[in-house]
PDB file of C-alpha atoms in Angstrom:
ATOM      1  CA  MET A  89      21.255   2.015  -7.746  1.00  0.00           C
ATOM      2  CA  ALA A  90      20.079   3.485  -4.454  1.00  0.00           C
ATOM      3  CA  GLN A  91      21.370   6.932  -5.453  1.00  0.00           C
ATOM      4  CA  LYS A  92      18.908   7.113  -8.351  1.00  0.00           C
ATOM      5  CA  TYR A  93      15.971   7.505  -5.971  1.00  0.00           C
ATOM      6  CA  ASN A  94      15.050   9.897  -3.181  1.00  0.00           C
ATOM      7  CA  ASP A  95      12.525   7.943  -1.117  1.00  0.00           C
ATOM      8  CA  ILE A  96      13.281   4.295  -1.839  1.00  0.00           C
ATOM      9  CA  ILE A  97      16.323   2.058  -1.703  1.00  0.00           C
ATOM     10  CA  LEU A  98      16.590  -0.274  -4.691  1.00  0.00           C
ATOM     11  CA  GLU A  99      19.053  -3.124  -4.692  1.00  0.00           C
ATOM     12  CA  VAL A 100      19.560  -6.437  -6.466  1.00  0.00           C
ATOM     13  CA  ARG A 101      20.860  -9.495  -4.635  1.00  0.00           C
ATOM     14  CA  GLY A 102      21.378 -12.223  -7.199  1.00  0.00           C
ATOM     15  CA  LYS A 103      17.912 -13.077  -8.498  1.00  0.00           C
ATOM     16  CA  ILE A 104      16.115 -10.954  -5.892  1.00  0.00           C
ATOM     17  CA  GLY A 105      15.281  -7.298  -6.539  1.00  0.00           C
ATOM     18  CA  ILE A 106      14.338  -5.283  -3.454  1.00  0.00           C
ATOM     19  CA  ILE A 107      12.441  -1.992  -3.251  1.00  0.00           C
ATOM     20  CA  LYS A 108      12.537  -0.586   0.269  1.00  0.00           C
ATOM     21  CA  LEU A 109      10.308   2.369   1.196  1.00  0.00           C
ATOM     22  CA  ASN A 110      12.734   4.802   2.799  1.00  0.00           C
ATOM     23  CA  ARG A 111      10.867   7.554   4.650  1.00  0.00           C
ATOM     24  CA  PRO A 112      11.137   6.054   8.152  1.00  0.00           C
ATOM     25  CA  LYS A 113      10.672   9.376   9.974  1.00  0.00           C
ATOM     26  CA  SER A 114       7.164   9.631   8.492  1.00  0.00           C
ATOM     27  CA  LEU A 115       6.629   5.883   8.869  1.00  0.00           C
ATOM     28  CA  ASN A 116       6.953   5.574   5.078  1.00  0.00           C
ATOM     29  CA  ALA A 117       3.904   7.736   4.397  1.00  0.00           C
ATOM     30  CA  PHE A 118       3.099   8.267   0.713  1.00  0.00           C
ATOM     31  CA  GLY A 119       4.640  11.726   0.538  1.00  0.00           C
ATOM     32  CA  GLY A 120       7.694  13.212  -1.134  1.00  0.00           C
ATOM     33  CA  THR A 121       8.615  11.249  -4.250  1.00  0.00           C
ATOM     34  CA  LEU A 122       7.787   7.872  -2.734  1.00  0.00           C
ATOM     35  CA  ILE A 123       5.034   6.790  -5.136  1.00  0.00           C
ATOM     36  CA  MET A 124       6.910   7.929  -8.239  1.00  0.00           C
ATOM     37  CA  ASP A 125      10.083   6.260  -6.993  1.00  0.00           C
ATOM     38  CA  VAL A 126       8.263   2.955  -6.460  1.00  0.00           C
ATOM     39  CA  ILE A 127       6.756   3.156  -9.961  1.00  0.00           C
ATOM     40  CA  ALA A 128      10.208   3.771 -11.442  1.00  0.00           C
ATOM     41  CA  GLY A 129      11.739   1.015  -9.325  1.00  0.00           C
ATOM     42  CA  LEU A 130       9.098  -1.490 -10.419  1.00  0.00           C
ATOM     43  CA  ARG A 131       9.734  -0.569 -14.050  1.00  0.00           C
ATOM     44  CA  GLU A 132      13.483  -1.028 -13.610  1.00  0.00           C
ATOM     45  CA  LEU A 133      13.137  -4.428 -11.960  1.00  0.00           C
ATOM     46  CA  ASN A 134      10.474  -5.548 -14.421  1.00  0.00           C
ATOM     47  CA  GLU A 135      13.090  -5.308 -17.176  1.00  0.00           C
ATOM     48  CA  HIS A 136      16.036  -6.604 -15.149  1.00  0.00           C
ATOM     49  CA  PRO A 137      17.554  -9.563 -17.019  1.00  0.00           C
ATOM     50  CA  ASP A 138      18.456 -11.663 -13.967  1.00  0.00           C
ATOM     51  CA  THR A 139      15.864 -11.235 -11.221  1.00  0.00           C
ATOM     52  CA  VAL A 140      12.969 -13.598 -10.463  1.00  0.00           C
ATOM     53  CA  PHE A 141      11.539 -11.991  -7.306  1.00  0.00           C
ATOM     54  CA  THR A 142      10.674  -8.347  -6.703  1.00  0.00           C
ATOM     55  CA  VAL A 143      10.305  -7.603  -2.995  1.00  0.00           C
ATOM     56  CA  LEU A 144       8.497  -4.505  -1.702  1.00  0.00           C
ATOM     57  CA  THR A 145       9.219  -3.744   1.945  1.00  0.00           C
ATOM     58  CA  GLY A 146       9.854  -0.825   4.297  1.00  0.00           C
ATOM     59  CA  GLU A 147      12.692   0.724   6.278  1.00  0.00           C
ATOM     60  CA  GLY A 148      12.076   1.302   9.976  1.00  0.00           C
ATOM     61  CA  ARG A 149       9.312   0.076  12.224  1.00  0.00           C
ATOM     62  CA  PHE A 150       6.350   0.562   9.821  1.00  0.00           C
ATOM     63  CA  PHE A 151       5.766  -0.838   6.367  1.00  0.00           C
ATOM     64  CA  SER A 152       3.755   2.270   5.474  1.00  0.00           C
ATOM     65  CA  SER A 153       1.388   4.632   7.258  1.00  0.00           C
ATOM     66  CA  GLY A 154      -0.391   5.404   3.978  1.00  0.00           C
ATOM     67  CA  ALA A 155      -1.403   8.880   2.907  1.00  0.00           C
ATOM     68  CA  ASP A 156       0.526  11.839   4.268  1.00  0.00           C
ATOM     69  CA  VAL A 157      -2.353  13.059   6.450  1.00  0.00           C
ATOM     70  CA  LYS A 158      -0.486  16.150   7.605  1.00  0.00           C
ATOM     71  CA  ALA A 159       0.017  17.286   4.003  1.00  0.00           C
ATOM     72  CA  GLU A 160      -3.625  16.592   3.138  1.00  0.00           C
ATOM     73  CA  ALA A 161      -4.870  18.485   6.183  1.00  0.00           C
ATOM     74  CA  GLY A 162      -2.779  21.498   5.161  1.00  0.00           C
ATOM     75  CA  ARG A 163      -3.921  21.509   1.517  1.00  0.00           C
ATOM     76  CA  GLU A 164      -5.639  24.760   0.507  1.00  0.00           C
ATOM     77  CA  PRO A 165      -9.195  24.295  -0.845  1.00  0.00           C
ATOM     78  CA  GLU A 166      -9.606  24.753  -4.593  1.00  0.00           C
ATOM     79  CA  GLU A 167     -12.376  26.529  -6.434  1.00  0.00           C
ATOM     80  CA  PHE A 168     -14.155  24.755  -9.294  1.00  0.00           C
ATOM     81  CA  LYS A 169     -16.693  25.952 -11.849  1.00  0.00           C
ATOM     82  CA  ASN A 170     -18.864  22.885 -11.392  1.00  0.00           C
ATOM     83  CA  ASP A 171     -18.893  19.338 -10.075  1.00  0.00           C
ATOM     84  CA  ALA A 172     -17.668  17.900 -13.378  1.00  0.00           C
ATOM     85  CA  GLU A 173     -14.498  20.008 -13.252  1.00  0.00           C
ATOM     86  CA  LYS A 174     -14.040  19.066  -9.594  1.00  0.00           C
ATOM     87  CA  LYS A 175     -14.292  15.351 -10.354  1.00  0.00           C
ATOM     88  CA  VAL A 176     -11.842  15.527 -13.256  1.00  0.00           C
ATOM     89  CA  SER A 177      -9.384  17.390 -11.042  1.00  0.00           C
ATOM     90  CA  PHE A 178      -9.495  14.685  -8.404  1.00  0.00           C
ATOM     91  CA  MET A 179      -9.267  11.908 -10.977  1.00  0.00           C
ATOM     92  CA  SER A 180      -6.097  13.504 -12.347  1.00  0.00           C
ATOM     93  CA  ARG A 181      -4.575  13.477  -8.849  1.00  0.00           C
ATOM     94  CA  PHE A 182      -5.036   9.718  -8.726  1.00  0.00           C
ATOM     95  CA  SER A 183      -3.001   9.048 -11.879  1.00  0.00           C
ATOM     96  CA  TYR A 184       0.118   8.216  -9.855  1.00  0.00           C
ATOM     97  CA  ALA A 185      -1.757   5.651  -7.771  1.00  0.00           C
ATOM     98  CA  ILE A 186      -3.377   4.098 -10.843  1.00  0.00           C
ATOM     99  CA  GLU A 187      -0.008   3.701 -12.565  1.00  0.00           C
ATOM    100  CA  LEU A 188       1.466   2.292  -9.362  1.00  0.00           C
ATOM    101  CA  LEU A 189      -1.170  -0.437  -9.208  1.00  0.00           C
ATOM    102  CA  ARG A 190      -0.890  -1.124 -12.945  1.00  0.00           C
ATOM    103  CA  SER A 191       2.857  -1.550 -12.468  1.00  0.00           C
ATOM    104  CA  VAL A 192       2.223  -4.194  -9.800  1.00  0.00           C
ATOM    105  CA  ILE A 193      -0.582  -5.944 -11.685  1.00  0.00           C
ATOM    106  CA  ASP A 194       1.471  -6.155 -14.903  1.00  0.00           C
ATOM    107  CA  HIS A 195       4.779  -6.907 -13.187  1.00  0.00           C
ATOM    108  CA  LYS A 196       6.481  -9.906 -14.816  1.00  0.00           C
ATOM    109  CA  LYS A 197       8.522 -10.965 -11.797  1.00  0.00           C
ATOM    110  CA  VAL A 198       7.076 -12.756  -8.768  1.00  0.00           C
ATOM    111  CA  PHE A 199       5.917  -9.831  -6.610  1.00  0.00           C
ATOM    112  CA  VAL A 200       6.590 -10.394  -2.909  1.00  0.00           C
ATOM    113  CA  LEU A 201       5.160  -8.028  -0.313  1.00  0.00           C
ATOM    114  CA  ALA A 202       7.310  -8.159   2.829  1.00  0.00           C
ATOM    115  CA  LEU A 203       5.484  -6.438   5.684  1.00  0.00           C
ATOM    116  CA  ASN A 204       8.289  -5.463   8.034  1.00  0.00           C
ATOM    117  CA  GLY A 205       5.802  -3.687  10.311  1.00  0.00           C
ATOM    118  CA  PRO A 206       2.298  -2.215  10.480  1.00  0.00           C
ATOM    119  CA  GLY A 207       0.436  -0.863   7.473  1.00  0.00           C
ATOM    120  CA  VAL A 208      -2.258   1.805   7.613  1.00  0.00           C
ATOM    121  CA  GLY A 209      -4.634   3.089   4.930  1.00  0.00           C
ATOM    122  CA  GLY A 210      -2.981   2.668   1.547  1.00  0.00           C
ATOM    123  CA  GLY A 211      -0.119   0.918   3.318  1.00  0.00           C
ATOM    124  CA  ALA A 212      -2.610  -1.713   4.469  1.00  0.00           C
ATOM    125  CA  ALA A 213      -4.673  -2.048   1.303  1.00  0.00           C
ATOM    126  CA  TRP A 214      -2.931  -1.101  -1.937  1.00  0.00           C
ATOM    127  CA  PHE A 215      -0.541  -4.028  -2.356  1.00  0.00           C
ATOM    128  CA  GLN A 216      -1.822  -6.855  -0.169  1.00  0.00           C
ATOM    129  CA  GLY A 217      -4.530  -8.129  -2.520  1.00  0.00           C
ATOM    130  CA  VAL A 218      -2.437  -8.028  -5.706  1.00  0.00           C
ATOM    131  CA  ALA A 219       0.840  -9.402  -4.360  1.00  0.00           C
ATOM    132  CA  ASP A 220       1.818 -12.910  -5.441  1.00  0.00           C
ATOM    133  CA  ILE A 221       3.318 -13.754  -2.034  1.00  0.00           C
ATOM    134  CA  VAL A 222       2.856 -11.921   1.283  1.00  0.00           C
ATOM    135  CA  LEU A 223       5.446 -12.349   4.036  1.00  0.00           C
ATOM    136  CA  ALA A 224       5.172 -10.578   7.381  1.00  0.00           C
ATOM    137  CA  ALA A 225       7.017  -9.845  10.589  1.00  0.00           C
ATOM    138  CA  GLU A 226       5.633 -11.097  13.881  1.00  0.00           C
ATOM    139  CA  GLY A 227       3.505  -8.476  15.593  1.00  0.00           C
ATOM    140  CA  ALA A 228       2.741  -6.467  12.445  1.00  0.00           C
ATOM    141  CA  TRP A 229      -0.847  -5.429  11.763  1.00  0.00           C
ATOM    142  CA  LEU A 230      -3.019  -3.732   9.146  1.00  0.00           C
ATOM    143  CA  GLN A 231      -5.804  -1.192   9.538  1.00  0.00           C
ATOM    144  CA  VAL A 232      -7.661   1.175   7.202  1.00  0.00           C
ATOM    145  CA  PRO A 233      -9.537   4.404   8.020  1.00  0.00           C
ATOM    146  CA  PHE A 234     -11.159   4.843   4.595  1.00  0.00           C
ATOM    147  CA  ASN A 235     -14.788   4.913   5.714  1.00  0.00           C
ATOM    148  CA  ALA A 236     -13.951   6.900   8.854  1.00  0.00           C
ATOM    149  CA  LEU A 237     -12.603   9.631   6.561  1.00  0.00           C
ATOM    150  CA  GLY A 238     -15.566   9.542   4.199  1.00  0.00           C
ATOM    151  CA  LEU A 239     -13.471   7.721   1.595  1.00  0.00           C
ATOM    152  CA  VAL A 240     -13.865   4.315  -0.101  1.00  0.00           C
ATOM    153  CA  PRO A 241     -11.454   1.350  -0.290  1.00  0.00           C
ATOM    154  CA  GLU A 242      -8.737   2.478  -2.651  1.00  0.00           C
ATOM    155  CA  ASN A 243      -7.178   0.945  -5.754  1.00  0.00           C
ATOM    156  CA  GLY A 244      -9.473  -2.049  -6.087  1.00  0.00           C
ATOM    157  CA  SER A 245      -8.900  -3.261  -2.545  1.00  0.00           C
ATOM    158  CA  ALA A 246     -12.619  -3.964  -1.957  1.00  0.00           C
ATOM    159  CA  ILE A 247     -12.565  -6.753  -4.537  1.00  0.00           C
ATOM    160  CA  ALA A 248      -8.995  -7.884  -3.863  1.00  0.00           C
ATOM    161  CA  PHE A 249      -9.628  -8.333  -0.134  1.00  0.00           C
ATOM    162  CA  ALA A 250     -12.962 -10.089  -0.650  1.00  0.00           C
ATOM    163  CA  GLN A 251     -11.278 -12.557  -3.013  1.00  0.00           C
ATOM    164  CA  SER A 252      -8.415 -13.179  -0.587  1.00  0.00           C
ATOM    165  CA  MET A 253     -10.173 -13.404   2.784  1.00  0.00           C
ATOM    166  CA  GLY A 254     -13.895 -13.615   2.032  1.00  0.00           C
ATOM    167  CA  VAL A 255     -16.587 -10.943   1.814  1.00  0.00           C
ATOM    168  CA  HIS A 256     -17.567 -10.781   5.487  1.00  0.00           C
ATOM    169  CA  ARG A 257     -14.024 -10.499   6.801  1.00  0.00           C
ATOM    170  CA  ALA A 258     -13.206  -7.937   4.106  1.00  0.00           C
ATOM    171  CA  ASN A 259     -16.238  -5.864   5.099  1.00  0.00           C
ATOM    172  CA  ASP A 260     -15.216  -5.951   8.751  1.00  0.00           C
ATOM    173  CA  PHE A 261     -11.722  -4.797   7.792  1.00  0.00           C
ATOM    174  CA  LEU A 262     -12.644  -2.199   5.160  1.00  0.00           C
ATOM    175  CA  MET A 263     -16.011  -0.884   6.403  1.00  0.00           C
ATOM    176  CA  PHE A 264     -15.436  -0.865  10.139  1.00  0.00           C
ATOM    177  CA  GLY A 265     -11.679  -0.281  10.202  1.00  0.00           C
ATOM    178  CA  ARG A 266     -10.947  -3.449  12.154  1.00  0.00           C
ATOM    179  CA  LYS A 267      -7.293  -3.777  13.126  1.00  0.00           C
ATOM    180  CA  CYS A 268      -6.047  -7.170  11.936  1.00  0.00           C
ATOM    181  CA  THR A 269      -2.835  -8.793  13.069  1.00  0.00           C
ATOM    182  CA  VAL A 270      -0.727 -10.630  10.528  1.00  0.00           C
ATOM    183  CA  GLU A 271      -1.289 -13.758  12.603  1.00  0.00           C
ATOM    184  CA  GLU A 272      -5.030 -13.449  11.905  1.00  0.00           C
ATOM    185  CA  LEU A 273      -4.364 -12.673   8.268  1.00  0.00           C
ATOM    186  CA  GLU A 274      -2.240 -15.801   7.935  1.00  0.00           C
ATOM    187  CA  GLN A 275      -5.171 -17.877   9.167  1.00  0.00           C
ATOM    188  CA  TRP A 276      -7.440 -16.123   6.651  1.00  0.00           C
ATOM    189  CA  GLY A 277      -5.146 -16.773   3.701  1.00  0.00           C
ATOM    190  CA  MET A 278      -3.976 -13.179   3.245  1.00  0.00           C
ATOM    191  CA  VAL A 279      -0.420 -13.808   4.519  1.00  0.00           C
ATOM    192  CA  ASN A 280       1.739 -16.736   3.404  1.00  0.00           C
ATOM    193  CA  ARG A 281       4.384 -16.862   6.132  1.00  0.00           C
ATOM    194  CA  ILE A 282       5.398 -14.985   9.279  1.00  0.00           C
ATOM    195  CA  PHE A 283       9.024 -14.497  10.363  1.00  0.00           C
ATOM    196  CA  PRO A 284      10.498 -13.051  13.574  1.00  0.00           C
ATOM    197  CA  ALA A 285      10.611  -9.262  13.605  1.00  0.00           C
ATOM    198  CA  GLN A 286      14.286  -9.373  14.567  1.00  0.00           C
ATOM    199  CA  GLY A 287      16.262  -9.870  11.388  1.00  0.00           C
ATOM    200  CA  PHE A 288      13.090  -9.877   9.273  1.00  0.00           C
ATOM    201  CA  HIS A 289      14.663  -8.643   6.036  1.00  0.00           C
ATOM    202  CA  GLN A 290      17.439 -11.216   6.271  1.00  0.00           C
ATOM    203  CA  SER A 291      14.861 -13.955   6.868  1.00  0.00           C
ATOM    204  CA  VAL A 292      12.918 -12.885   3.773  1.00  0.00           C
ATOM    205  CA  THR A 293      16.038 -12.959   1.600  1.00  0.00           C
ATOM    206  CA  LYS A 294      17.082 -16.353   2.988  1.00  0.00           C
ATOM    207  CA  PHE A 295      13.615 -17.804   2.392  1.00  0.00           C
ATOM    208  CA  LEU A 296      13.508 -16.607  -1.221  1.00  0.00           C
ATOM    209  CA  GLU A 297      17.027 -17.864  -1.881  1.00  0.00           C
ATOM    210  CA  GLU A 298      15.921 -21.276  -0.608  1.00  0.00           C
ATOM    211  CA  GLN A 299      13.028 -21.244  -3.068  1.00  0.00           C
ATOM    212  CA  LEU A 300      15.451 -20.438  -5.886  1.00  0.00           C
ATOM    213  CA  ASP A 301      17.642 -23.376  -4.860  1.00  0.00           C
ATOM    214  CA  VAL A 302      14.691 -25.740  -5.350  1.00  0.00           C
ATOM    215  CA  ASN A 303      12.495 -24.140  -8.005  1.00  0.00           C
ATOM    216  CA  ASP A 304      13.245 -22.904 -11.513  1.00  0.00           C
ATOM    217  CA  GLY A 305      12.917 -19.121 -11.709  1.00  0.00           C
ATOM    218  CA  LYS A 306      11.329 -18.983 -15.179  1.00  0.00           C
ATOM    219  CA  SER A 307       8.819 -21.644 -14.160  1.00  0.00           C
ATOM    220  CA  MET A 308       7.785 -19.631 -11.114  1.00  0.00           C
ATOM    221  CA  MET A 309       7.351 -16.530 -13.276  1.00  0.00           C
ATOM    222  CA  GLU A 310       5.317 -18.524 -15.803  1.00  0.00           C
ATOM    223  CA  THR A 311       3.143 -19.889 -12.992  1.00  0.00           C
ATOM    224  CA  LYS A 312       2.472 -16.304 -11.928  1.00  0.00           C
ATOM    225  CA  ARG A 313       1.662 -15.273 -15.523  1.00  0.00           C
ATOM    226  CA  LEU A 314      -0.762 -18.148 -16.093  1.00  0.00           C
ATOM    227  CA  GLN A 315      -2.542 -17.483 -12.821  1.00  0.00           C
ATOM    228  CA  ASN A 316      -2.820 -13.710 -13.163  1.00  0.00           C
ATOM    229  CA  ALA A 317      -3.384 -13.182 -16.889  1.00  0.00           C
ATOM    230  CA  PRO A 318      -7.148 -13.989 -16.820  1.00  0.00           C
ATOM    231  CA  ARG A 319      -7.628 -11.558 -13.897  1.00  0.00           C
ATOM    232  CA  ARG A 320      -5.724  -8.611 -15.365  1.00  0.00           C
ATOM    233  CA  THR A 321      -8.729  -6.778 -16.862  1.00  0.00           C
ATOM    234  CA  GLU A 322     -10.843  -7.369 -13.749  1.00  0.00           C
ATOM    235  CA  ARG A 323      -8.089  -6.009 -11.499  1.00  0.00           C
ATOM    236  CA  MET A 324      -7.543  -2.889 -13.602  1.00  0.00           C
ATOM    237  CA  MET A 325     -11.285  -2.208 -13.777  1.00  0.00           C
ATOM    238  CA  ALA A 326     -11.455  -2.575  -9.994  1.00  0.00           C
ATOM    239  CA  VAL A 327      -8.698   0.045  -9.637  1.00  0.00           C
ATOM    240  CA  PHE A 328     -10.485   2.454 -11.981  1.00  0.00           C
ATOM    241  CA  ASP A 329     -13.910   1.889 -10.392  1.00  0.00           C
ATOM    242  CA  ALA A 330     -12.443   2.566  -6.938  1.00  0.00           C
ATOM    243  CA  MET A 331     -10.805   5.801  -8.104  1.00  0.00           C
ATOM    244  CA  GLU A 332     -14.025   6.920  -9.791  1.00  0.00           C
ATOM    245  CA  ALA A 333     -16.020   6.252  -6.618  1.00  0.00           C
ATOM    246  CA  LEU A 334     -13.374   8.028  -4.554  1.00  0.00           C
ATOM    247  CA  ALA A 335     -13.537  11.087  -6.821  1.00  0.00           C
ATOM    248  CA  GLU A 336     -17.314  11.219  -6.352  1.00  0.00           C
ATOM    249  CA  ARG A 337     -16.830  11.213  -2.584  1.00  0.00           C
ATOM    250  CA  PHE A 338     -14.570  14.251  -2.973  1.00  0.00           C
ATOM    251  CA  VAL A 339     -17.148  15.941  -5.216  1.00  0.00           C
ATOM    252  CA  GLU A 340     -19.728  15.419  -2.468  1.00  0.00           C
ATOM    253  CA  GLY A 341     -17.336  17.007   0.018  1.00  0.00           C
ATOM    254  CA  ALA A 342     -17.446  14.241   2.623  1.00  0.00           C
ATOM    255  CA  PRO A 343     -13.670  13.731   2.948  1.00  0.00           C
ATOM    256  CA  ALA A 344     -13.039  17.491   3.023  1.00  0.00           C
ATOM    257  CA  GLN A 345     -15.274  17.870   6.069  1.00  0.00           C
ATOM    258  CA  ARG A 346     -13.614  14.953   7.808  1.00  0.00           C
ATOM    259  CA  PHE A 347     -10.148  16.372   7.108  1.00  0.00           C
ATOM    260  CA  ARG A 348     -11.293  19.819   8.338  1.00  0.00           C
ATOM    261  CA  ASP A 349     -12.400  18.221  11.593  1.00  0.00           C
ATOM    262  CA  LYS A 350      -8.972  16.648  11.978  1.00  0.00           C
ATOM    263  CA  LYS A 351      -7.150  19.817  10.929  1.00  0.00           C
ATOM    264  CA  ALA A 352      -8.829  21.641  13.832  1.00  0.00           C
ATOM    265  CA  LEU A 353      -6.767  19.380  16.097  1.00  0.00           C
ATOM    266  CA  LEU A 354      -3.573  19.849  14.094  1.00  0.00           C
ATOM    267  CA  GLU A 355      -1.232  22.105  16.016  1.00  0.00           C
ATOM    268  CA  GLY A 356       1.910  20.147  16.463  1.00  0.00           C
ATOM    269  CA  GLU A 357      -0.178  17.014  16.996  1.00  0.00           C
ATOM    270  CA  ILE A 358      -3.340  15.653  15.388  1.00  0.00           C
ATOM    271  CA  ALA A 359      -5.515  13.166  17.201  1.00  0.00           C
ATOM    272  CA  VAL A 360      -6.853  10.612  14.839  1.00  0.00           C
ATOM    273  CA  SER A 361      -9.412   7.860  15.463  1.00  0.00           C
ATOM    274  CA  ASN A 362      -9.076   4.093  15.197  1.00  0.00           C
ATOM    275  CA  SER A 363      -6.220   3.897  12.732  1.00  0.00           C
ATOM    276  CA  PHE A 364      -5.454   7.587  12.887  1.00  0.00           C
ATOM    277  CA  TYR A 365      -2.234   8.805  14.423  1.00  0.00           C
ATOM    278  CA  PHE A 366      -0.643  11.614  16.335  1.00  0.00           C
ATOM    279  CA  ILE A 367       1.365  13.522  13.756  1.00  0.00           C
ATOM    280  CA  THR A 368       4.126  15.408  15.495  1.00  0.00           C
ATOM    281  CA  ASN A 369       6.148  18.292  14.108  1.00  0.00           C
ATOM    282  CA  ASP A 370       8.588  15.881  12.438  1.00  0.00           C
ATOM    283  CA  SER A 371       5.627  14.003  10.861  1.00  0.00           C
ATOM    284  CA  SER A 372       6.191  10.909  12.976  1.00  0.00           C
ATOM    285  CA  TYR A 373       3.175   8.894  14.072  1.00  0.00           C
ATOM    286  CA  SER A 374       2.225   6.915  17.115  1.00  0.00           C
ATOM    287  CA  GLN A 375      -0.880   4.769  17.298  1.00  0.00           C
ATOM    288  CA  ILE A 376      -3.733   5.691  19.607  1.00  0.00           C
ATOM    289  CA  GLU A 377      -6.730   3.557  20.404  1.00  0.00           C
ATOM    290  CA  ARG A 378      -9.614   5.972  20.329  1.00  0.00           C
ATOM    291  CA  SER A 379     -13.100   6.038  18.808  1.00  0.00           C
ATOM    292  CA  ILE A 380     -14.049   8.752  16.333  1.00  0.00           C
TER     293      ILE A 380
END
């Protein structure tokens, strides 16, 4: 099954389906065909006759570094007749992300997010609030630069995080770009369990297999359905509202100016603040602690 996709590895181990983000050189940034591959993988596993769990995880040392900042910084500006045309253009760009979140929200299997390493931006916010179970590797962390880039929390994460960890903690994380360790997030109810970083993927599989030895798969899936069904409309509206607000930010030009400021530093490397990263010629990232 892995050969069907360019930027993910999809495999089935008994009753466990695994989607592994597979762009480790770019720290699993959302470039290439990654988003479309994940959507297709979720659809395939949603209809798989045998699986109970669907695990989303990453290859390499990061879960995901989020948007491909280097590609965004190099995007040529477009001309629009008016603000309405500009907004519609940006809304159409977000269709992949909207379908990705719908695929998670409507997924029939128990959706397990397995954070093998740090998550940044979309990699820290898109899946965490809508996953059924969140497992993490020791030492992993999450951080978002949305407001630093003139953006807004994406894909309904403002509501999802507030529901999971409380409004004040969510504001600290989403507004101020606070870097949160998975150990903190476990205390706040955002992470279920933490496993050693060494052998993390094996630990996740072993843990889920142990749950299958004790619990009936269909019952776990029904538990998920009963819990999530009343929240489906609210979650989808949150995704749409976030995309609409994000499009308005692009209409106002705030993100474009922020990206232009970063592009001025992009010549082999780009210095990025807080949760921004040095992007080298091979698109790899390394974290820097630096104020904007």
